[in-house]
PDB file of C-alpha atoms in Angstrom:
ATOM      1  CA  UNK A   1     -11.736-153.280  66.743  1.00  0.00           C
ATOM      2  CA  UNK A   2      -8.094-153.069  65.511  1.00  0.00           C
ATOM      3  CA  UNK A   3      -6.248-151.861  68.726  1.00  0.00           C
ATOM      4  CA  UNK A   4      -2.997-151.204  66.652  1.00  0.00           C
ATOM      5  CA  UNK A   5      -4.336-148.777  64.211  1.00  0.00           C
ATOM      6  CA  UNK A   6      -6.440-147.355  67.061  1.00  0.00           C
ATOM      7  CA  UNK A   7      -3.094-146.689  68.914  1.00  0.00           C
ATOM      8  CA  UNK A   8      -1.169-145.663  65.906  1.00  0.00           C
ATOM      9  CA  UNK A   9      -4.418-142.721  65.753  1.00  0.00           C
ATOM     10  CA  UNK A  10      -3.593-141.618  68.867  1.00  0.00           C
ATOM     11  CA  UNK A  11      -0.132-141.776  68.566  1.00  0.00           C
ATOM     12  CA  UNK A  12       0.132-138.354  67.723  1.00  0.00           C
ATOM     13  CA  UNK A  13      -0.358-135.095  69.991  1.00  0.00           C
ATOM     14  CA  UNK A  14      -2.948-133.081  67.501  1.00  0.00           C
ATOM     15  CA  UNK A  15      -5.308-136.007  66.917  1.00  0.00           C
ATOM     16  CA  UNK A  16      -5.658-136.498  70.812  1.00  0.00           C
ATOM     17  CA  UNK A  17      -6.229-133.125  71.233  1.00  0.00           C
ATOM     18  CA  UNK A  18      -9.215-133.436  68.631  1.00  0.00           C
ATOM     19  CA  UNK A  19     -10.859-136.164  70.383  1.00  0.00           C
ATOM     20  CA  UNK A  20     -10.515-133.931  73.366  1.00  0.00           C
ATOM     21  CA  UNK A  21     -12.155-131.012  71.956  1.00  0.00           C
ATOM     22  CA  UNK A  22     -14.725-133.398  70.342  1.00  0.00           C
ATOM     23  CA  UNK A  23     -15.985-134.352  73.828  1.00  0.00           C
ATOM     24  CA  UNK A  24     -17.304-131.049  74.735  1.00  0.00           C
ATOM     25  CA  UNK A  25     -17.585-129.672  71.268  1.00  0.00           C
ATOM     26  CA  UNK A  26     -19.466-126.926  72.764  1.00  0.00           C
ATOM     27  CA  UNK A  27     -16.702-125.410  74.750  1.00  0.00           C
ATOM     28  CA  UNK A  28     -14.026-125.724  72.553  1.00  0.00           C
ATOM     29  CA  UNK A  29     -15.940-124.379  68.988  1.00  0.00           C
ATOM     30  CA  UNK A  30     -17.872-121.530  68.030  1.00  0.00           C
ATOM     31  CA  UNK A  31     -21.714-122.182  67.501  1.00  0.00           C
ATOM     32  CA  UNK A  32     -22.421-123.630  63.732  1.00  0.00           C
ATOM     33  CA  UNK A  33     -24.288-121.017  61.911  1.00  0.00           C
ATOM     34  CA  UNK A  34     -25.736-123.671  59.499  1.00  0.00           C
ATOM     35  CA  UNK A  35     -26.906-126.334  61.854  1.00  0.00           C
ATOM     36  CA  UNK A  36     -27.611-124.842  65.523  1.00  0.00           C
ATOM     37  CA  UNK A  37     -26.153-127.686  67.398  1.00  0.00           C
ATOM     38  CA  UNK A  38     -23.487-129.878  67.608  1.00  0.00           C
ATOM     39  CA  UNK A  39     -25.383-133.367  67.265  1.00  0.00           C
ATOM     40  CA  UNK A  40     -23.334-134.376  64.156  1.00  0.00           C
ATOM     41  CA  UNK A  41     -20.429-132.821  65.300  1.00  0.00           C
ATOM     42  CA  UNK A  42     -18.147-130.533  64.320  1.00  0.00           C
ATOM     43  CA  UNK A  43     -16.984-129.130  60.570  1.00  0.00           C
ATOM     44  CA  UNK A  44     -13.993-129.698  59.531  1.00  0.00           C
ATOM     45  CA  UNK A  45     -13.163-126.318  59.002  1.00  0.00           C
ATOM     46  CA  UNK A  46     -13.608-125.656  62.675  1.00  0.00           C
ATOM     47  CA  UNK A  47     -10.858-128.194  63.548  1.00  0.00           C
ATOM     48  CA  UNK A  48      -8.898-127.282  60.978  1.00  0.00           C
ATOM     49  CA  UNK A  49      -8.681-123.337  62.525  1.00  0.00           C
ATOM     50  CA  UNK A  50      -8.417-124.388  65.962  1.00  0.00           C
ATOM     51  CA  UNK A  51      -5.597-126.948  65.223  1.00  0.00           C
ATOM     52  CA  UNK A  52      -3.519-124.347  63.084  1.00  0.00           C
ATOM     53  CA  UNK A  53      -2.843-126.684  60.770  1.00  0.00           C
ATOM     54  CA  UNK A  54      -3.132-127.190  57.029  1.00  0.00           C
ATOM     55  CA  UNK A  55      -6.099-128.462  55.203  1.00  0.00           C
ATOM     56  CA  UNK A  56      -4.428-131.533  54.027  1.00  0.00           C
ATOM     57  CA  UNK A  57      -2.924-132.090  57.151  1.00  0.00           C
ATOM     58  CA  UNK A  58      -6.004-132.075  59.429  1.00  0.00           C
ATOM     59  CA  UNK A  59      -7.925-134.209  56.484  1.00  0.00           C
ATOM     60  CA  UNK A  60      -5.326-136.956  56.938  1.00  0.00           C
ATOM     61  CA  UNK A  61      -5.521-136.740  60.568  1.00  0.00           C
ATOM     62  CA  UNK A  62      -9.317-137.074  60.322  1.00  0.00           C
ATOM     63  CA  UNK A  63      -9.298-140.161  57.787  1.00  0.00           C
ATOM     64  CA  UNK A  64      -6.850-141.968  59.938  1.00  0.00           C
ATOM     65  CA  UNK A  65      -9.212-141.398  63.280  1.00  0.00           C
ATOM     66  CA  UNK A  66     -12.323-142.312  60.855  1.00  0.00           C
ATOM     67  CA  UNK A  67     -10.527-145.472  60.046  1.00  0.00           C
ATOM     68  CA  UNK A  68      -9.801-146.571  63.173  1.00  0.00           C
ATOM     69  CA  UNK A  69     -13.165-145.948  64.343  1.00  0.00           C
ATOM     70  CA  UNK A  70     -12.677-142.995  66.838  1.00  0.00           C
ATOM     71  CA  UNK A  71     -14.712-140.925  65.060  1.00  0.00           C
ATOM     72  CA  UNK A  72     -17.972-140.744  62.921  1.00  0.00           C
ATOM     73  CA  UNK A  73     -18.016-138.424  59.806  1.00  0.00           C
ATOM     74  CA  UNK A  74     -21.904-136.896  58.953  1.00  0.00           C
ATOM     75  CA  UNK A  75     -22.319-134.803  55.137  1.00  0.00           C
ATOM     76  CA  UNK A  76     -24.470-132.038  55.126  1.00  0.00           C
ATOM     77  CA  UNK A  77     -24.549-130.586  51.856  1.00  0.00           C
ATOM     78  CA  UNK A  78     -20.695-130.462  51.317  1.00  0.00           C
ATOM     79  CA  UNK A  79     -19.937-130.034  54.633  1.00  0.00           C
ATOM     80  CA  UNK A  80     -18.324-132.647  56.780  1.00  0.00           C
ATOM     81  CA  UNK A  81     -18.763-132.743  60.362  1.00  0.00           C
ATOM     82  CA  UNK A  82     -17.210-135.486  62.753  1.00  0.00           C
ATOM     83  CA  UNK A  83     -17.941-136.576  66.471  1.00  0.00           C
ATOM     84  CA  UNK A  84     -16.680-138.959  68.561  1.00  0.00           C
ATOM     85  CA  UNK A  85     -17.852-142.703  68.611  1.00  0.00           C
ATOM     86  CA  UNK A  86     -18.171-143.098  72.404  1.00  0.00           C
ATOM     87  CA  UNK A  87     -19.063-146.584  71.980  1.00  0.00           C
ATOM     88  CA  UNK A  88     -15.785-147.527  70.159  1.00  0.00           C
ATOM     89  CA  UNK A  89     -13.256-145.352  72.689  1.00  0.00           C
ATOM     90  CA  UNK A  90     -15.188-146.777  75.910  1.00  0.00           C
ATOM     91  CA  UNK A  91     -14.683-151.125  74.071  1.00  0.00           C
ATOM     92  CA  UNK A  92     -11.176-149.514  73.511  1.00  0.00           C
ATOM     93  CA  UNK A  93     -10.318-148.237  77.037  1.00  0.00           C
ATOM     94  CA  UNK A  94     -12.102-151.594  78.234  1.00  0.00           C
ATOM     95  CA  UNK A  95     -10.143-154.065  76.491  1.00  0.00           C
ATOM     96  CA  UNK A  96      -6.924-151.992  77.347  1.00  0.00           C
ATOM     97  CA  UNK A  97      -7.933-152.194  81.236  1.00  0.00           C
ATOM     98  CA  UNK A  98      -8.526-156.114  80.402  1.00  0.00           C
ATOM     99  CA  UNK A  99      -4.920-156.514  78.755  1.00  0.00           C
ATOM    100  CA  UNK A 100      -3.252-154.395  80.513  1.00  0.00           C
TER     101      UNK A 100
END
């Protein structure tokens, strides 16, 4: 776990509102026509209309979460959908209660 780049993730306003929405994915997206359920997570193109932002934008945003292991991308045909790694965000809380 690399504690900077996790912080420099959530350094920003939009990317912690993601991981918020991705925690109840249900509440905060409409249903996925394609899939049913939510058990990958949720398409990009979902975040990317709820967020208001640009394609590009919301892609980088994505990346830099994937990258710092707050979230977990799954293809389905071209589609990418991302959750949240619970695991990784409940070692990072942990070790911030232990340093802090």
């Amino acid at each position: 776990m690399n504690i900077i780049d996790i912080n420099k993730a959530l350094s920003n306003k939009t990317r912690l509102e993601i991981l918020g929405w991705l925690k109840s994915p249900d509440e905060n997206f409409p249903p996925h026509v394609d899939l049913g359920h939510f058990n990958d997570g949720v398409c990009v193109q979902y975040i990317k209309e709820k967020s208001g932002l640009s394609q590009s934008t919301i892609s980088h945003f994505l990346s830099l979460m994937q990258k710092a292991g707050l979230i977990i991308p799954t293809r389905h045909g071209k589609w990418t959908y991302y959750k949240r790694d619970e695991v990784m965000i409940k070692n990072y809380v942990a070790h911030l209660n232990e340093a802090l």
